[in-house]
Coordinates of C-alpha atoms in Angstrom, one line a residue:
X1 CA 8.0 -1.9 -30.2
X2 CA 8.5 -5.0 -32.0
X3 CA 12.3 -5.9 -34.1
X4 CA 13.8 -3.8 -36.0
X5 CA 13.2 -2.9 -39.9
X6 CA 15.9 -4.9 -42.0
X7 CA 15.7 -2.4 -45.1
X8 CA 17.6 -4.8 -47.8
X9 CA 14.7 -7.3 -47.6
X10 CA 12.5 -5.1 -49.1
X11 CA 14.7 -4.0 -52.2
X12 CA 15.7 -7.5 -52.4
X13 CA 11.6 -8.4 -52.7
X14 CA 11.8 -5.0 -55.5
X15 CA 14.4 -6.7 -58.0
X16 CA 13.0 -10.1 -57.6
X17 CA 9.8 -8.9 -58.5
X18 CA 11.0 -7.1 -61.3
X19 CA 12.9 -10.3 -62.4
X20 CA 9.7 -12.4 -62.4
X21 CA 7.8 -9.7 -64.5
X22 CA 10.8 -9.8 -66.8
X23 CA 10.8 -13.8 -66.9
X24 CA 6.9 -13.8 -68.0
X25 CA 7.2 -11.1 -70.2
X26 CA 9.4 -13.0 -72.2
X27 CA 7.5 -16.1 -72.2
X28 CA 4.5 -14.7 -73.7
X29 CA 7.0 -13.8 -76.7
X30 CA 9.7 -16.3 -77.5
X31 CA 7.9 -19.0 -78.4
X32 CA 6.1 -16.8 -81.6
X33 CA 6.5 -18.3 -84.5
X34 CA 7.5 -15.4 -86.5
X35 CA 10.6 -14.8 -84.2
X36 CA 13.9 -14.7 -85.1
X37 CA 17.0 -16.6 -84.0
X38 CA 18.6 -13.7 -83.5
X39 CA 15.7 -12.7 -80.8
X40 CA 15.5 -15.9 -79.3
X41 CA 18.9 -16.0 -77.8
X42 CA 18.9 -12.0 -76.9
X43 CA 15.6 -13.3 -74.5
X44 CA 17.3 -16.1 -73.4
X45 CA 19.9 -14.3 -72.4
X46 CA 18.0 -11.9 -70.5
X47 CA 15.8 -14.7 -68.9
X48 CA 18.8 -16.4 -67.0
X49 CA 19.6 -13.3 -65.4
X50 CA 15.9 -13.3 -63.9
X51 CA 16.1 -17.2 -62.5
X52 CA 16.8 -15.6 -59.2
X53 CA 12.7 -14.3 -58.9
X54 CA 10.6 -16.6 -57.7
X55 CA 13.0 -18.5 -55.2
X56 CA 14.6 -15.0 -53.6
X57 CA 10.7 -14.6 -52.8
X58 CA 10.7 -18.0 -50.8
X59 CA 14.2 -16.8 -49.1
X60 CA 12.8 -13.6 -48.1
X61 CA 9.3 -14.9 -46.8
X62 CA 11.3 -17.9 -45.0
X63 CA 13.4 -15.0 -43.6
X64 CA 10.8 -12.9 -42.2
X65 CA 8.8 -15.7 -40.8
X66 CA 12.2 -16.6 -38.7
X67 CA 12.6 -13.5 -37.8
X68 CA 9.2 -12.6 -36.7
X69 CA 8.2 -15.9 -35.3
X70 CA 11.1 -18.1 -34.2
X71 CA 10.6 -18.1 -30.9
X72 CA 7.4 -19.1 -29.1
X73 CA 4.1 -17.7 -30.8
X74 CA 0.4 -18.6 -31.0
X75 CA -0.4 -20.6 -33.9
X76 CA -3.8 -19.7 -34.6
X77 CA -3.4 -16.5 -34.5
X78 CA -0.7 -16.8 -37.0
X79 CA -2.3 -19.3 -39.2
X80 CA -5.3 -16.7 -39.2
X81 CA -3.5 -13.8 -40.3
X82 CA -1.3 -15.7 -42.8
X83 CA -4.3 -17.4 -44.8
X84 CA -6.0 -13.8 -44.2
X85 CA -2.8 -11.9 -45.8
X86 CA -2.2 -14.6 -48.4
X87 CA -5.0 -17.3 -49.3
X88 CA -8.0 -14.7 -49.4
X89 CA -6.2 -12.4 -52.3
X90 CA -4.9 -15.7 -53.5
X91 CA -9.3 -16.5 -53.4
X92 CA -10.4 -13.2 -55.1
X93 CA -7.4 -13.4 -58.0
X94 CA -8.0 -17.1 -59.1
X95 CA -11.6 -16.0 -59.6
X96 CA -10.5 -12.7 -61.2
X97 CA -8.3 -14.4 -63.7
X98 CA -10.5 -17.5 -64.4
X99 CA -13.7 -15.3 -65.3
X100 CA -10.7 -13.1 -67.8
X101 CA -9.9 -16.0 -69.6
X102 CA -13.5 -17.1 -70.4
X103 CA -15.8 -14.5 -70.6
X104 CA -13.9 -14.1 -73.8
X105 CA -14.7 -17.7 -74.9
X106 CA -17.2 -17.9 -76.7
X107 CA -17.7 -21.4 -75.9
X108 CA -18.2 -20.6 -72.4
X109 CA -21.1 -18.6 -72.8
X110 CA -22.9 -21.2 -75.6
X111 CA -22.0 -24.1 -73.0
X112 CA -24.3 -22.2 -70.3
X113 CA -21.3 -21.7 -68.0
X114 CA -20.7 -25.3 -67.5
X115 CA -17.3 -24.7 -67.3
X116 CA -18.0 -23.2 -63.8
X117 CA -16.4 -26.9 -62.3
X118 CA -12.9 -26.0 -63.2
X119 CA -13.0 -23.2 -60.7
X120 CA -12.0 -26.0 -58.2
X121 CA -9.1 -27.1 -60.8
X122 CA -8.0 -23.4 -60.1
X123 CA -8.0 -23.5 -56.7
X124 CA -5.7 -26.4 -56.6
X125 CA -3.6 -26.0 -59.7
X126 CA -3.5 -22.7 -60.9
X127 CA -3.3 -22.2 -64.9
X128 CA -4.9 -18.9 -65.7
X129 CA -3.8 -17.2 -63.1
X130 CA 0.1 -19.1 -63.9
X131 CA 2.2 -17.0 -61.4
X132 CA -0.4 -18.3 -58.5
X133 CA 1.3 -21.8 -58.0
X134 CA 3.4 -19.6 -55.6
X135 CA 0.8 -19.2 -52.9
X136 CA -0.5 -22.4 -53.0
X137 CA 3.0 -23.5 -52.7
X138 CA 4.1 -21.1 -49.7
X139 CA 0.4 -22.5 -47.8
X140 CA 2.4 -25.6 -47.3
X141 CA 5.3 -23.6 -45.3
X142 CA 3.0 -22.0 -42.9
X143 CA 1.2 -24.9 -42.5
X144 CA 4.3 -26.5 -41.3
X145 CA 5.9 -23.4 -39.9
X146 CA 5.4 -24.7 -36.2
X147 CA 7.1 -27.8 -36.6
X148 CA 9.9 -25.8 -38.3
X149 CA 10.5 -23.1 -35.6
X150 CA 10.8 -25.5 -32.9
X151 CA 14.1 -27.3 -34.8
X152 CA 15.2 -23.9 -35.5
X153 CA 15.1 -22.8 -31.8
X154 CA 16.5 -26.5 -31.0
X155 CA 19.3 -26.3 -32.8
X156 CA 19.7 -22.0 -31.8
X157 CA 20.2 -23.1 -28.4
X158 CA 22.4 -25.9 -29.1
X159 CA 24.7 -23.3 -31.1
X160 CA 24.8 -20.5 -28.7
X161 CA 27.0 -22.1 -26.2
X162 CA 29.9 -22.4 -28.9
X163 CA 32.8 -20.2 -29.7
X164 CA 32.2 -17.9 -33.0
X165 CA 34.4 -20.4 -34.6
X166 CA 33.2 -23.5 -34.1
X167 CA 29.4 -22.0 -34.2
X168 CA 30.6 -20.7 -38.1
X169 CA 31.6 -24.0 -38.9
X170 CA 28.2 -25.4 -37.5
X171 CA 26.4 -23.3 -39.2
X172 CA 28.6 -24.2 -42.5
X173 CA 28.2 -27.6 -41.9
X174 CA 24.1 -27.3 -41.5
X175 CA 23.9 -25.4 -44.6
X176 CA 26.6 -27.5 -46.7
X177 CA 24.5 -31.1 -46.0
X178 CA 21.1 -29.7 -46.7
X179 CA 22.7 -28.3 -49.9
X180 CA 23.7 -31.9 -51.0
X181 CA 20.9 -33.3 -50.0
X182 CA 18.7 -30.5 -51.5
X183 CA 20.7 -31.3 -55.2
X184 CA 20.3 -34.7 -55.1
X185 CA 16.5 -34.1 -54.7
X186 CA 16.7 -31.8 -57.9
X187 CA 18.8 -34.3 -59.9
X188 CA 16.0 -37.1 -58.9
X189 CA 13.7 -34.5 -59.9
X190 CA 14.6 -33.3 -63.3
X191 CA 16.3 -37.1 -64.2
X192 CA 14.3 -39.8 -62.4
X193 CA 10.6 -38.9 -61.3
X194 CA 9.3 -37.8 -64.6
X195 CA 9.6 -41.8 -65.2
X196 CA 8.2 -42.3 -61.5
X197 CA 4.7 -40.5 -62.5
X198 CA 4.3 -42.7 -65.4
X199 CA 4.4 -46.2 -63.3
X200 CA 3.1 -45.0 -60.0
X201 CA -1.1 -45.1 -59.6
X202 CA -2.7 -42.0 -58.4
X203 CA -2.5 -40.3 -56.2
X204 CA 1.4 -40.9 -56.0
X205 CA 1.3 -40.2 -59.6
X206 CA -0.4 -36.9 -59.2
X207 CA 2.3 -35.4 -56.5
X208 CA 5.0 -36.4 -58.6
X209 CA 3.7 -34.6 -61.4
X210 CA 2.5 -31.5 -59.7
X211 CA 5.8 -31.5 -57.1
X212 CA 6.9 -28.2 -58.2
X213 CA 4.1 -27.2 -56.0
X214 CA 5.2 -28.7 -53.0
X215 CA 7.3 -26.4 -50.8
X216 CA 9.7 -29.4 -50.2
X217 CA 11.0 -29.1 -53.6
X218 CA 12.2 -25.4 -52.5
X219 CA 13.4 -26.2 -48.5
X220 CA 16.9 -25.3 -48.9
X221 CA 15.5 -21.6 -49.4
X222 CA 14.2 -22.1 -46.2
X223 CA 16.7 -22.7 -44.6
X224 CA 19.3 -20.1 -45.8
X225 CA 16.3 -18.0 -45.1
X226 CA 16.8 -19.3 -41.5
X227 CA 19.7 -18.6 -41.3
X228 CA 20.0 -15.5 -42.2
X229 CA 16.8 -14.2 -39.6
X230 CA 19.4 -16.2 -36.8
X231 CA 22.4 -13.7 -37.6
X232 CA 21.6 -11.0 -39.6
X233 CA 24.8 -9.4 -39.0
X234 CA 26.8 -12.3 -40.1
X235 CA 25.0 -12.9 -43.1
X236 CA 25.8 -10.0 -44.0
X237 CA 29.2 -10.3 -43.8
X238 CA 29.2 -13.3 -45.6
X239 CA 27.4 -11.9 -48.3
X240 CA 29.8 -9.0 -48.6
X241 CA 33.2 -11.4 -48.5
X242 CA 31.9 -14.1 -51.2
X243 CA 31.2 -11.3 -53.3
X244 CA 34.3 -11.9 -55.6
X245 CA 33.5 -16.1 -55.7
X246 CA 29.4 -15.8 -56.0
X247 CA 30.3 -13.4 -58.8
X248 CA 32.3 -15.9 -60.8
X249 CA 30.6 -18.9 -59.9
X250 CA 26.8 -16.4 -61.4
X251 CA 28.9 -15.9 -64.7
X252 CA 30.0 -19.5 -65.4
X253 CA 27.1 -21.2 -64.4
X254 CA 25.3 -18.3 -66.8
X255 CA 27.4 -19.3 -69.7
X256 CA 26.4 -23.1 -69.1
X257 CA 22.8 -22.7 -68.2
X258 CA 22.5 -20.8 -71.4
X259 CA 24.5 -23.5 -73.6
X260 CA 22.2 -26.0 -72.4
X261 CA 19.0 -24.3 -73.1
X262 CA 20.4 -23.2 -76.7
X263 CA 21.7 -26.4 -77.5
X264 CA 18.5 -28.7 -76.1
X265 CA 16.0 -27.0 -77.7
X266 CA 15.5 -27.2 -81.5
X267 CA 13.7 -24.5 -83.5
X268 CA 11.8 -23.0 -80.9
X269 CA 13.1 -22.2 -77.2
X270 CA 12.4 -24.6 -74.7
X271 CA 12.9 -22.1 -71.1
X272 CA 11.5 -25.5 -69.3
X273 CA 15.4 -27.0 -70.0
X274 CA 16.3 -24.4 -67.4
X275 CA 13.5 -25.1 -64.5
X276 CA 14.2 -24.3 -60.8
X277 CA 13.8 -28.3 -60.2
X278 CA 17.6 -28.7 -62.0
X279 CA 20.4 -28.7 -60.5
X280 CA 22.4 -26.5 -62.1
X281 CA 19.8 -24.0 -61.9
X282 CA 19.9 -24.4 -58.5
X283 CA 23.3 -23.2 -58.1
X284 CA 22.9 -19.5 -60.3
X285 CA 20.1 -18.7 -58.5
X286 CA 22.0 -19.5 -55.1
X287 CA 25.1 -17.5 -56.7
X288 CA 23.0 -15.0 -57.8
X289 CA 20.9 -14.3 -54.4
X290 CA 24.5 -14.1 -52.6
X291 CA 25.4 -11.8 -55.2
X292 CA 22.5 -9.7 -55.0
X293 CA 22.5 -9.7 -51.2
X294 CA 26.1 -8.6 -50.8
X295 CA 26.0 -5.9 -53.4
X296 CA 22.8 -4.3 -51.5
X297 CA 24.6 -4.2 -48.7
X298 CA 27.5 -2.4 -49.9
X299 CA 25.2 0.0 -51.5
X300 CA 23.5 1.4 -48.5
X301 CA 24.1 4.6 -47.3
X302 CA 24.2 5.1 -51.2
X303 CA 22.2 5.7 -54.4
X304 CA 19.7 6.6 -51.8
X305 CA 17.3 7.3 -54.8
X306 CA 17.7 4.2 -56.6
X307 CA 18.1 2.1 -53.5
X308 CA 14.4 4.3 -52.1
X309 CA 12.8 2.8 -55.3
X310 CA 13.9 -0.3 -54.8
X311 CA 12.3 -0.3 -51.2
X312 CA 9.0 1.2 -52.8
X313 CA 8.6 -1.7 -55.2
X314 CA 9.4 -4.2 -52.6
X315 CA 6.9 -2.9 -50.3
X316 CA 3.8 -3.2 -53.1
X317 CA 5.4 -6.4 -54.5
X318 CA 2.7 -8.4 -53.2
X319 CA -0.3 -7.1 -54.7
X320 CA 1.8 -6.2 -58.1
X321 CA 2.3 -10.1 -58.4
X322 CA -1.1 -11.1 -57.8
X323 CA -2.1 -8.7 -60.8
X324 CA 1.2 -8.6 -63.2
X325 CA 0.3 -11.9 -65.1
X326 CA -3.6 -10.2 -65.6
X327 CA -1.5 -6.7 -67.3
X328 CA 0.3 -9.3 -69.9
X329 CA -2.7 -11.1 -71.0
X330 CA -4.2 -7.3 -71.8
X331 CA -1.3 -6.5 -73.8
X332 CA -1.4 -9.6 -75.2
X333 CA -4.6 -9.2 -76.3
X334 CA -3.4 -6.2 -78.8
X335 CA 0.1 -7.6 -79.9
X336 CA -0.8 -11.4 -81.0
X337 CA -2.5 -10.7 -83.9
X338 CA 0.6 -7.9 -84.7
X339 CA 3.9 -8.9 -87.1
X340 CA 6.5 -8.8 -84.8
X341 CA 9.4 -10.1 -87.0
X342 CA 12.5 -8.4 -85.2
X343 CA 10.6 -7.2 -82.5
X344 CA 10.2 -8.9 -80.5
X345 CA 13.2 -8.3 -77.6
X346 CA 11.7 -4.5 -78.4
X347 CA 8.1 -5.5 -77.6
X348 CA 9.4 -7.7 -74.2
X349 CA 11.0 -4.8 -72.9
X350 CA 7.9 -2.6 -73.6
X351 CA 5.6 -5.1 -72.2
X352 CA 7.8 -5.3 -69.0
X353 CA 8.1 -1.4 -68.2
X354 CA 4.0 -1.2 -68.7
X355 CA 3.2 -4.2 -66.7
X356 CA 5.7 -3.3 -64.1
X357 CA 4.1 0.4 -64.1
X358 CA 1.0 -1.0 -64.2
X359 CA 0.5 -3.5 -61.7
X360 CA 2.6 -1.3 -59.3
X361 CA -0.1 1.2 -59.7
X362 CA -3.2 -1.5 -59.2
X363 CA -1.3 -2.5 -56.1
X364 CA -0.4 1.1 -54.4
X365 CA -4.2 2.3 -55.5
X366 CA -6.1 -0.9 -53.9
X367 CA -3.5 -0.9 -51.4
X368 CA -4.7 2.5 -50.0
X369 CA -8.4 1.2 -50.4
X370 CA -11.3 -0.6 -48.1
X371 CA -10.2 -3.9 -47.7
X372 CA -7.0 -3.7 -48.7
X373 CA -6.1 -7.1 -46.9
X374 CA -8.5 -8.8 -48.9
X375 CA -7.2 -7.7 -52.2
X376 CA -2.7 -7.1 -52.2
X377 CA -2.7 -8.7 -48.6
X378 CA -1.8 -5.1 -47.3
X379 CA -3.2 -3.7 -44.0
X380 CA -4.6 0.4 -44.6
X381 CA -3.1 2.2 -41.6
X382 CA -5.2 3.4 -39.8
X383 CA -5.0 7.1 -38.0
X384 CA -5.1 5.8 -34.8
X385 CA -1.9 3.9 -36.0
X386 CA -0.5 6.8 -37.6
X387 CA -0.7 9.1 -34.3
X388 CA 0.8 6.3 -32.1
X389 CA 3.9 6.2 -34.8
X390 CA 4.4 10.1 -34.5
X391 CA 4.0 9.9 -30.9
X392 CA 6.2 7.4 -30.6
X393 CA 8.5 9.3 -32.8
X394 CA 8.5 12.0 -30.6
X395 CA 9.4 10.6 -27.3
X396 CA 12.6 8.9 -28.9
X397 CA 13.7 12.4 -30.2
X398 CA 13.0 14.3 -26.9
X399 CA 15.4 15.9 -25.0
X400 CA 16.8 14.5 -21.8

């Protein structure tokens, strides 16, 4: 029968997806040259309350790997379905995104198509397709998954014996130290190793450069994400009592993260001041996630309807990532060469309700399609599966 549905993962997946197609929707507009100061701190302030995206994604996939496959499991068979789920769409889009970009270059067609080597670049280092670093990123986790779920059954077992107090302060513990550690990491990353790839040879040089890649650079995600698949229940409650503190601790660290983006960058907006590798960063999207987490919690049971949609948008997330960034670069192609001047928060907001509509539709329509798993990653079900769930449906509501 398998474990049971946890609904709030999915409408967490919906509003971080939303929050990344809000985050590149303002990129491809702030840094215009005819916008106005008065535009560039509206997005900026709208951008920092999207930070949350990309690493809620690595929570939640952390999560449901836990979940699914802490204990013992076959890891062929899971390496096959993940890089069938994941790496083949990740395959088809790189492709899709690199022939967008130059079949519109002229120079591409004059050169003969000897631009054709860079595919490979793609494949390793996504640029056309920007929102792809994800997946290459994420490869790594499963990769290493097995090595992973044996520590987290280890130390499972270890806990189990212990009394719910001292096992809460474990757990604490655990998730305190790997915090520390995990902000030292970002403060070496965003202070010291910029200076590192400049003096170390290749091809030390090359993973210091590219580590926001590495899924290293995101493990404390994991394990939260860990955590949380170990005692669902209790994360919840945690969730629901820090609601208060990860609310204040969102708002302050929203008031500095935007100072320090405002005040570092000179006429133009520099978002990179506020990358996920900084520690300070690091701590609103933590407080935000918390946040997030315990106010979905005390919503169920109400706003079904918004709370529904939420679930819907989760559950076609996948494929509406792989396509969003493809939607901006065709609405790009109409609005560059337009005069924005005091337009441009107007024109974000526009771009973000048609991409989100948009690649929501590509994903639901391809999702319901031959081959489905080869294009969003999403399995058609099939009638034979359909009949099984309505039988099974059945015998749980049958009289005794």
């Amino acid at each position: 029968m398998g474990k049971p549905r946890i609904e709030e993962w999915t409408q967490l997946r919906g509003l971080a997806f939303l929050a990344i197609v809000m985050q590149h929707s303002i990129a491809e507009y702030i840094y215009r040259a005819d916008i106005e100061p008065a535009d560039s701190i509206m997005l900026t302030m709208i951008y920092h309350l999207t930070r949350f995206g990309t690493p809620t994604f690595v929570f939640l996939s952390a999560v449901l790997l836990f979940y699914n496959y802490g204990e013992k499991f076959h890891y062929v068979r899971f390496i096959r379905k993940r890089l069938g789920d994941v790496y083949v769409p990740f395959l088809l889009w790189t492709l899709i995104y690199w022939l967008y970009v130059r079949i519109f270059t002229p120079s591409f067609w004059q050169k003969g198509g000897q631009e054709w080597s860079t595919l490979l670049h793609e494949l390793i280092v996504p640029q056309t397709g920007y929102q792809l670093w994800f997946i290459i990123m994420i490869i790594q986790f499963y990769i290493f998954f097995p090595v992973m779920a044996v520590v987290f059954r280890v130390v499972r077992t270890r806990l189990e014996p212990l009394n719910e107090q001292s096992r809460n302060r474990s757990v604490f513990a655990i998730i305190a130290g790997t915090g520390a550690f995990y902000i030292f990491l970002l403060y070496l990353s965003y202070h010291q190793m910029g200076n590192w790839s400049e003096k170390l040879g290749s091809p030390w040089s090359d993973l210091v450069q590219y580590r926001s890649y590495s899924f290293l650079m995101y493990g404390f995600y994991f394990v939260i994400g860990a955590v949380c698949a170990a005692s669902i229940g209790k994360w919840r409650t945690w969730c629901t009592r820090l609601l208060p503190w990860s609310g204040l601790v969102f708002l302050g660290m929203y008031i500095r993260l935007g100072y320090d983006v405002l005040r570092g960058s000179g006429e133009v907006v520099n978002l990179n001041i506020s990358t996920y590798l900084k520690p300070s960063t690091f701590i609103i999207i933590v407080a935000q996630l918390l946040l997030l987490y315990g106010l979905l919690i005390m919503m169920q049971g109400r706003n079904k309807m918004f709370l529904r949609l939420l679930a819907w948008i989760g559950k076609y997330s996948f494929g509406g990532y792989l396509v969003h960034a493809l939607i901006i670069y065709v609405i790009a192609y109409f609005t560059r060469p337009m005069a924005l001047e005091g337009s441009h928060v107007s024109f974000t907001l526009l771009t973000f309700i048609l991409t989100v509509l948009a690649a929501l539709g590509i994903s639901y329509t391809l999702s319901h399609m031959p081959g489905s798993r080869w294009t969003v990653g999403v399995r058609r079900r099939s009638s034979t599966v359909k009949l099984r769930k309505i039988l099974i449906s059945g015998l749980k509501h049958r009289p005794s």
